[in-house]
Structure formats: structure tokens, C-alpha cells
Short mmCIF file of C-alpha atoms in Angstrom, two decimals:
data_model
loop_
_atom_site.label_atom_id
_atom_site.label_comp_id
_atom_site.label_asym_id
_atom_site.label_seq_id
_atom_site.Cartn_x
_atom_site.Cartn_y
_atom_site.Cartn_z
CA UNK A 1 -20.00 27.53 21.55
CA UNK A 2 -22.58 26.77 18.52
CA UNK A 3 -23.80 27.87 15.58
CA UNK A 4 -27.48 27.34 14.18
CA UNK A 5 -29.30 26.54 10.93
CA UNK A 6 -31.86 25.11 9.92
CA UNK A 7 -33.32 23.57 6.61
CA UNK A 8 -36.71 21.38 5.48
CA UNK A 9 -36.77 18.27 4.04
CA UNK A 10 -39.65 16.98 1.73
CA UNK A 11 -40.51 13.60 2.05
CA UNK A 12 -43.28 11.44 3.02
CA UNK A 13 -42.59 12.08 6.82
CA UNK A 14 -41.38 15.68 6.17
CA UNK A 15 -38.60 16.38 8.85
CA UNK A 16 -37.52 19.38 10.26
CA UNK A 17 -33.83 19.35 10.58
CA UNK A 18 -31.75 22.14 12.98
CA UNK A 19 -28.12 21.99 12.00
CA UNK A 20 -25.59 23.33 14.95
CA UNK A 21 -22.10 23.20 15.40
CA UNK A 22 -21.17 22.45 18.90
CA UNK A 23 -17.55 22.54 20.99
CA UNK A 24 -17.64 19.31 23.74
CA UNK A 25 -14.13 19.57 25.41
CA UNK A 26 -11.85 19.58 22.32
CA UNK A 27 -13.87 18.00 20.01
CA UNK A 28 -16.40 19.40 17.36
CA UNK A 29 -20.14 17.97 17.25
CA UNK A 30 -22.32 18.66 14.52
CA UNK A 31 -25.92 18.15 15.59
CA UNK A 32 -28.96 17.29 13.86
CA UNK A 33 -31.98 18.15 15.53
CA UNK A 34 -35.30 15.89 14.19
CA UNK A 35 -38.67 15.82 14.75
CA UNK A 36 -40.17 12.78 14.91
CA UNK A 37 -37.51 11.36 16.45
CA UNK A 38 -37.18 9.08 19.30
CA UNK A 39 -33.81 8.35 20.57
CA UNK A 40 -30.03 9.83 20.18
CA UNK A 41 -27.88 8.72 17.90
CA UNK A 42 -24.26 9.15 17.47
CA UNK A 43 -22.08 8.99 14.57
CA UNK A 44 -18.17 8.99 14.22
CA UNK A 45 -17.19 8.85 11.01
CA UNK A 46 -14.38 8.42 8.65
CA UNK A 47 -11.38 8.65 8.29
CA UNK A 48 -10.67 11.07 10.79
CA UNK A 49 -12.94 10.56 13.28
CA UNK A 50 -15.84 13.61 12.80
CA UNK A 51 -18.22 13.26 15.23
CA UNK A 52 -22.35 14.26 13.98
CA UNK A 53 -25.13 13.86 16.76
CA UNK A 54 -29.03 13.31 15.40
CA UNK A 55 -31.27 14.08 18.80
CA UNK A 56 -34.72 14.96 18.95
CA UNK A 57 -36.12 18.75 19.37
CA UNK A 58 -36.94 18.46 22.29
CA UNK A 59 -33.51 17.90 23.94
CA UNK A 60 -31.78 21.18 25.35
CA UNK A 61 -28.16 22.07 25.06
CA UNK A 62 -27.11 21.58 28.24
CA UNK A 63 -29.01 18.08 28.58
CA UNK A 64 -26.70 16.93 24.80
CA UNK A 65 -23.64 18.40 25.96
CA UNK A 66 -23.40 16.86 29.66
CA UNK A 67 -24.23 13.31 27.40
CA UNK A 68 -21.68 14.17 25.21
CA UNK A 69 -19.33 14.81 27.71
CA UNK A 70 -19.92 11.54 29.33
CA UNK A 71 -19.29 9.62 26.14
CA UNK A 72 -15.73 11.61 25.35
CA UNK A 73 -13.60 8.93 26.89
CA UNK A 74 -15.49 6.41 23.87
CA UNK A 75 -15.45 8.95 21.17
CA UNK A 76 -11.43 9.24 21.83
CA UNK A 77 -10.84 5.53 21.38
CA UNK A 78 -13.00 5.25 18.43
CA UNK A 79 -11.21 7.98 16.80
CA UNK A 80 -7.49 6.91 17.65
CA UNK A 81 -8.89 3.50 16.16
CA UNK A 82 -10.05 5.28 13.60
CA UNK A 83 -7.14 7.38 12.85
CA UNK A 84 -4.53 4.59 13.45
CA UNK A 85 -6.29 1.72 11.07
CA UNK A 86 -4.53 1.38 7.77
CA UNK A 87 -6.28 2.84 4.31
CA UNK A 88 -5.49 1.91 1.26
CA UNK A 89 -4.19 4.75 -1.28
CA UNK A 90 -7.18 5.47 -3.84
CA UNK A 91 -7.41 2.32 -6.12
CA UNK A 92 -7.14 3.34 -10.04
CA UNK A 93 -7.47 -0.11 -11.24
CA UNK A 94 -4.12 -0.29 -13.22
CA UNK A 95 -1.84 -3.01 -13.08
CA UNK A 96 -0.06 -3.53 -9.72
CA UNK A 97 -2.36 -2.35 -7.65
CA UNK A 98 -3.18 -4.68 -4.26
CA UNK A 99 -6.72 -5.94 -4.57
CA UNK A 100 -8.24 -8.50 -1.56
CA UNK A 101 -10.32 -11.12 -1.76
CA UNK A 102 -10.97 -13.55 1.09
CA UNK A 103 -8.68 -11.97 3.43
CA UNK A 104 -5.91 -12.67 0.96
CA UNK A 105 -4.03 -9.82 -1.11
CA UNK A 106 -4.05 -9.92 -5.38
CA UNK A 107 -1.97 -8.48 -7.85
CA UNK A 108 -4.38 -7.19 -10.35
CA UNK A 109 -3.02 -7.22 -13.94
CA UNK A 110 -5.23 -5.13 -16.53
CA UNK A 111 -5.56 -6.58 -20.28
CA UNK A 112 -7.17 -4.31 -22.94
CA UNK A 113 -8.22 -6.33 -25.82
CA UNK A 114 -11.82 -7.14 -27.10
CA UNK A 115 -15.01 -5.74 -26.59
CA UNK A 116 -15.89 -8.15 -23.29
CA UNK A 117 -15.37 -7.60 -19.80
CA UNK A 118 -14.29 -10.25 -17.05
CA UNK A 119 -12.02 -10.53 -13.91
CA UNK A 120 -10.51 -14.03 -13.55
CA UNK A 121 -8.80 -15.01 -10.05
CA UNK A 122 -5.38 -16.72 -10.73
CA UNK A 123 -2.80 -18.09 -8.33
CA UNK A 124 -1.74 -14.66 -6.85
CA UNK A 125 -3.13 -11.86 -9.07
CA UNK A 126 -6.68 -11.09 -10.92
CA UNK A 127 -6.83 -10.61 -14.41
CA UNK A 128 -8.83 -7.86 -15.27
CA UNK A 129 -9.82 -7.75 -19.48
CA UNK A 130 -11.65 -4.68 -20.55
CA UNK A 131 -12.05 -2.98 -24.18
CA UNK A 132 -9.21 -0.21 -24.85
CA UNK A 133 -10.44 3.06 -23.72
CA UNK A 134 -11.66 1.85 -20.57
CA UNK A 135 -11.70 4.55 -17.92
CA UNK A 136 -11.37 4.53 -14.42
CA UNK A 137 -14.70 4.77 -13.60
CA UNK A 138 -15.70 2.22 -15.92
CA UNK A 139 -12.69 -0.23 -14.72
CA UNK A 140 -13.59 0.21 -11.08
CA UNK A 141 -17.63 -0.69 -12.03
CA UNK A 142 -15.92 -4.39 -13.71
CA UNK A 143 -14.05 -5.09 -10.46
CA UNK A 144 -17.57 -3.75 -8.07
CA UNK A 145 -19.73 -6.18 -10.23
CA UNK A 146 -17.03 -8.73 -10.07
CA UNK A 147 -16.51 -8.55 -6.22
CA UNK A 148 -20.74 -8.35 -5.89
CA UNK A 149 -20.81 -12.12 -7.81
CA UNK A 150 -18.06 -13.32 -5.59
CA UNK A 151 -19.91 -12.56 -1.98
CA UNK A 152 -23.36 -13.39 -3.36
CA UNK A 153 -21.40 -17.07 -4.70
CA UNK A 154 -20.73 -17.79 -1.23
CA UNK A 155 -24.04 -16.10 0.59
CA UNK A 156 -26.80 -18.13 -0.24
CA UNK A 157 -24.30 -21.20 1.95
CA UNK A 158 -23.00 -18.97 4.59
CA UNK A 159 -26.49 -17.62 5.48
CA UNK A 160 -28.22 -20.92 5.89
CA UNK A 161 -25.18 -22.49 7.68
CA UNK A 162 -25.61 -19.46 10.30
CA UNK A 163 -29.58 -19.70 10.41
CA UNK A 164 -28.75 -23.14 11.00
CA UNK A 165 -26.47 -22.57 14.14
CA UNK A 166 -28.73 -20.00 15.90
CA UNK A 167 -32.24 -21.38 14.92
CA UNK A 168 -32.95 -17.49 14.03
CA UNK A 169 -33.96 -16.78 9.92
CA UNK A 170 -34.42 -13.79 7.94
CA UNK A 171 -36.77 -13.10 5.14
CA UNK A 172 -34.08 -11.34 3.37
CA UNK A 173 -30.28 -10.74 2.97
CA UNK A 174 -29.08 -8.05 0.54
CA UNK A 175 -25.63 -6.33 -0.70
CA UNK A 176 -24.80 -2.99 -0.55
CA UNK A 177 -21.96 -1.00 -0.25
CA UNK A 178 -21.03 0.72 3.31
CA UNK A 179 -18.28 3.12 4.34
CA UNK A 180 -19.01 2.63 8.49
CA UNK A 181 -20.91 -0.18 8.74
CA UNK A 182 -20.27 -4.40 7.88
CA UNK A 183 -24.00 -5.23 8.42
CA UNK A 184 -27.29 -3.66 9.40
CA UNK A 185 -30.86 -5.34 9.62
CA UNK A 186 -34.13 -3.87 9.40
CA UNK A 187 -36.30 -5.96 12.00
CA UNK A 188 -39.52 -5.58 10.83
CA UNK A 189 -38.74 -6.69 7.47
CA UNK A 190 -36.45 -9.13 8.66
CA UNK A 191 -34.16 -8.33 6.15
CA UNK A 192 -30.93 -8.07 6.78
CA UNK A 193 -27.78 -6.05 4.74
CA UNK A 194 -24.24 -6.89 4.16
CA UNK A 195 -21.32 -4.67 3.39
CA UNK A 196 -19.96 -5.71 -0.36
CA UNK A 197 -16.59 -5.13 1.37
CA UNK A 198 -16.73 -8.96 3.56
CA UNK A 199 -16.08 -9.91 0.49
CA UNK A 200 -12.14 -8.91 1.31
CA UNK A 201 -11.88 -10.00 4.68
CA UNK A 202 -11.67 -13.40 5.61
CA UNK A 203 -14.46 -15.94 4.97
CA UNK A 204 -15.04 -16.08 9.09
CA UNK A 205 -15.90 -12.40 8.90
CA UNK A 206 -18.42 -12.90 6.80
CA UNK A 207 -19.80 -15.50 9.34
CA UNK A 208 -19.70 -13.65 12.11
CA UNK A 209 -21.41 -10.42 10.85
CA UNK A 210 -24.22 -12.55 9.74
CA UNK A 211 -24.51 -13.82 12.81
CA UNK A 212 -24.52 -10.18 14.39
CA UNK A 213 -27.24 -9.57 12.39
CA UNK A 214 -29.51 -12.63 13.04
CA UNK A 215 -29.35 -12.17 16.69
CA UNK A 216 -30.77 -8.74 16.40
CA UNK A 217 -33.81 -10.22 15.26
CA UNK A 218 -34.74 -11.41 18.27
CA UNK A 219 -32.45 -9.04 20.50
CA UNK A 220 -32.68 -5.49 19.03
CA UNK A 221 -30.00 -3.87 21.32
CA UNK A 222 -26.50 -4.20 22.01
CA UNK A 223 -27.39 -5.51 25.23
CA UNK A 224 -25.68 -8.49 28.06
CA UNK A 225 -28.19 -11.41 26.48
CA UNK A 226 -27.45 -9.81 22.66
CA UNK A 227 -23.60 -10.60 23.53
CA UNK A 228 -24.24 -13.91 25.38
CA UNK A 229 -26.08 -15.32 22.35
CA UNK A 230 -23.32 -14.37 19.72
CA UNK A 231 -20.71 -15.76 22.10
CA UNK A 232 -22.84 -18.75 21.95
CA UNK A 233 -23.57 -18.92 18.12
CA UNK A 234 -20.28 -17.84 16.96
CA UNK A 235 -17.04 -18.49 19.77
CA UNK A 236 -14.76 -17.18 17.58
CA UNK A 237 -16.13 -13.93 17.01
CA UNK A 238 -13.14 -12.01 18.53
CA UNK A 239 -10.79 -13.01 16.04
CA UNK A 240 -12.93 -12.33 12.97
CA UNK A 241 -13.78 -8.54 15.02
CA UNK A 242 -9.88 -8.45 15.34
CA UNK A 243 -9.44 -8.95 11.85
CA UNK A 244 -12.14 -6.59 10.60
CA UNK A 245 -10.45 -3.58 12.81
CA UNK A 246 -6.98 -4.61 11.80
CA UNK A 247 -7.22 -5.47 8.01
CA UNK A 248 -6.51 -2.25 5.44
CA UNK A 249 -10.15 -0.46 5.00
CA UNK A 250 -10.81 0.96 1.52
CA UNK A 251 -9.81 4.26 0.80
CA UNK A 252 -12.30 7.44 1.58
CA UNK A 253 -11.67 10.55 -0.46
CA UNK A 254 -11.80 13.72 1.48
CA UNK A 255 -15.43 15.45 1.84
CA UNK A 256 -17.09 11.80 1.47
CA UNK A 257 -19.50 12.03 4.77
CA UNK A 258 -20.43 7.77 4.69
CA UNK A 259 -23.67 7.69 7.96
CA UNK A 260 -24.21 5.02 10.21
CA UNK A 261 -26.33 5.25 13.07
CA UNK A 262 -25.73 4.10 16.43
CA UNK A 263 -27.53 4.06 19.42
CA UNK A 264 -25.89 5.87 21.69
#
């Protein structure tokens, strides 16, 4: 069963884009059909597990679905692991609230007084000061910025100590924030992108996904040598991969649709 649109985007590489809906065993598929592309891509995303498909034109309905099919038995685990991994409620940034930082959980305590904002890490809490008045929006902006310094503090020593260990350097590392993905690198550029959330997991986390990164540089794929080499560069990647699919993930409102691609 499927249903069909289709819409045009402008761009510089103008893409036509064919939106259906399609039924594999019990699970939905929204596909994206693209010109000008090359390979398949699959996407299961958050929090409960939706499942979108980008393929190009050219591939027919029976050739997605008997793919699709063969990849149910993955898309089921991701999703239970999806499903099952603890969320934290919506942050409002009021006092009380959990906040991490390093793998370690923070009472935040909120001060209105002055016209000056800061966030100051104590013993077990952080001290947010903001001007009365301050909304949510603008309260949650202080503790981005704040978490932003933190991981860039740390980067510029955690990237070279990496390059250092795998011989492997990028032109560039930038911070963004991701709702699927802890790192992504463009390989051309050689610049590489790291999720603003490492900064709440701990410090061997950040490590390790740097060190994911790096070795796509010179192996683009998820492929036996790609996982050899970050075996070799970083042995204890298994417990910092543990720790990023155990640890609380942020909280995703409903009708947020976060994309990362994925070979599939």
C-alpha cells in the first residue's frame, strides 16, 4: 500500500523530490525519491522509531520493498533501542532540574539578579544567574552557550591527542547540535562535526567519536578495515558506545523530525 506526492525544491542543484507512504510488514516507510542521487539511505528516527527512506528515481517499488524487507530484522532492534532508551522530561531551566556535564548529573539552581548572564559549575549543582524576566527560551540559550564553551574548552586537546594516536588529521572540527547523530565528517573538506551533546557524556565519549570520525577520512564506509582501525586507535570504544546508548538522551518534543543519513 502507498500513497504519492510530489513537490520541487529550488536550490542550486534543484531536486525533484516524490514523497510516498509505504506499508513493509508492519511498519510504515516514508520514501523520498531524488534525482541526482546515488545510493539509498535509511533513516530511523526519534523517539519512536519512524522509519523515512531517500532512494533514487530510478528504483521501482518492488526492488525498495524486497530491500526493506530484508533490513526489518535491523529496523526492529533499532527501534526497541530506540523506544527503550531513557529521555529526559522537557528541560525548563528552573531550579531542580537534572543537568549533565561530563557524564556526571547537576542540580541547576537559577539566580535572578543583575543584568549579566553566567553558569558557574559548583560541587554538585550549576548556578545559573540571569536578569529577572528571563524566559525560557532565553534561559535555555545561557545554558546552550554555556555547554558550547565547555566542549570547545576541552576540543582543541582531545582532537590533537586523537590525531596523535591514529596519525589521521582534519582540516576542521566544528559544533553543532544533533538529534540522531554524535559526529559526522565531510571528507572532502576534511572537516569533521561534533554533537554539542558529548559535552554530557563522559569525557571517553568524546574520544571515541572523534576517533570515528578521523578514521573515515581515510575509510569512508562502515566497513571490516573501518572497524579494525578504531579497535586499534581506540580499545575501549565499546564502553564509551555502551555509555552513549545507555545514558538519558535529551528530550524530543513531538512533530520534531531531527535527519541523519545512513548508508544503508
Amino acid at each position: 500500500m502507498w500513497r504519492k506526492s510530489t513537490s520541487w525544491r529550488p536550490g542550486k542543484k534543484s531536486t525533484l523530490i516524490t514523497k510516498e507512504e509505504l506499508q513493509v510488514g508492519n511498519v510504515p516507510v516514508t520514501v523520498l525519491r531524488k534525482q541526482n542521487l546515488k545510493n539509498v539511505y535509511l533513516r530511523i528516527l526519534p523517539p519512536d522509531g519512524q522509519v523515512t527512506v531517500s532512494v533514487p528515481t530510478y528504483v521501482t517499488t518492488t526492488e525498495l520493498s524486497n530491500f526493506l524487507l530484508s533490513k526489518l530484522p535491523d529496523i526492529y532492534l533499532r527501534q526497541e533501542r530506540m523506544r527503550s532508551q531513557p529521555r529526559q522530561t522537557e528541560r525548563t531551566y528552573v531550579s531542580g532540574e537534572a543537568h549533565y556535564l561530563w557524564g556526571k548529573p547537576y542540580r541547576l539552581q537559577v539566580v535572578y539578579e543583575g543584568t549579566r548572564v553566567s553558569v558557574v559549575k559548583r560541587a554538585s549543582k550549576l548556578v545559573m544567574t540571569v536578569p529577572d524576566g528571563y524566559t525560557l527560551e532565553q534561559r535555555e540559550r545561557v545554558m546552550t552557550e554555556w555547554y558550547r564553551a565547555e566542549l570547545r574548552r576541552v576540543l582543541k586537546s582531545a582532537t590533537k591527542r586523537c590525531e596523535q594516536v591514529t596519525g589521521i588529521e582534519a582540516d576542521e572540527f566544528r559544533i553543532k547540535n544533533m538529534k540522531t547523530r554524535w559526529g559526522t565528517c565531510n571528507i572532502p573538506q576534511r572537516r569533521i562535526w561534533l554533537n554539542l551533546q558529548l559535552v554530557k557524556k563522559p569525557p571517553e565519549c568524546l574520544d571515541y567519536v572523534i576517533t570515528h570520525e578521523l578514521v573515515h577520512l581515510v575509510e569512508a564506509n562502515h566497513t571490516h578495515r573501518f572497524h579494525e582501525l578504531v579497535e586499534q586507535y581506540c580499545p575501549a570504544w565499546r564502553e564509551a558506545d555502551k555509555a552513549l546508548k545507555e545514558m538519558p538522551l535529551d528530550h524530543i518534543s513531538e512533530g520534531e523530525m531531527p535527519i541523519a543519513e545512513r548508508n544503508a
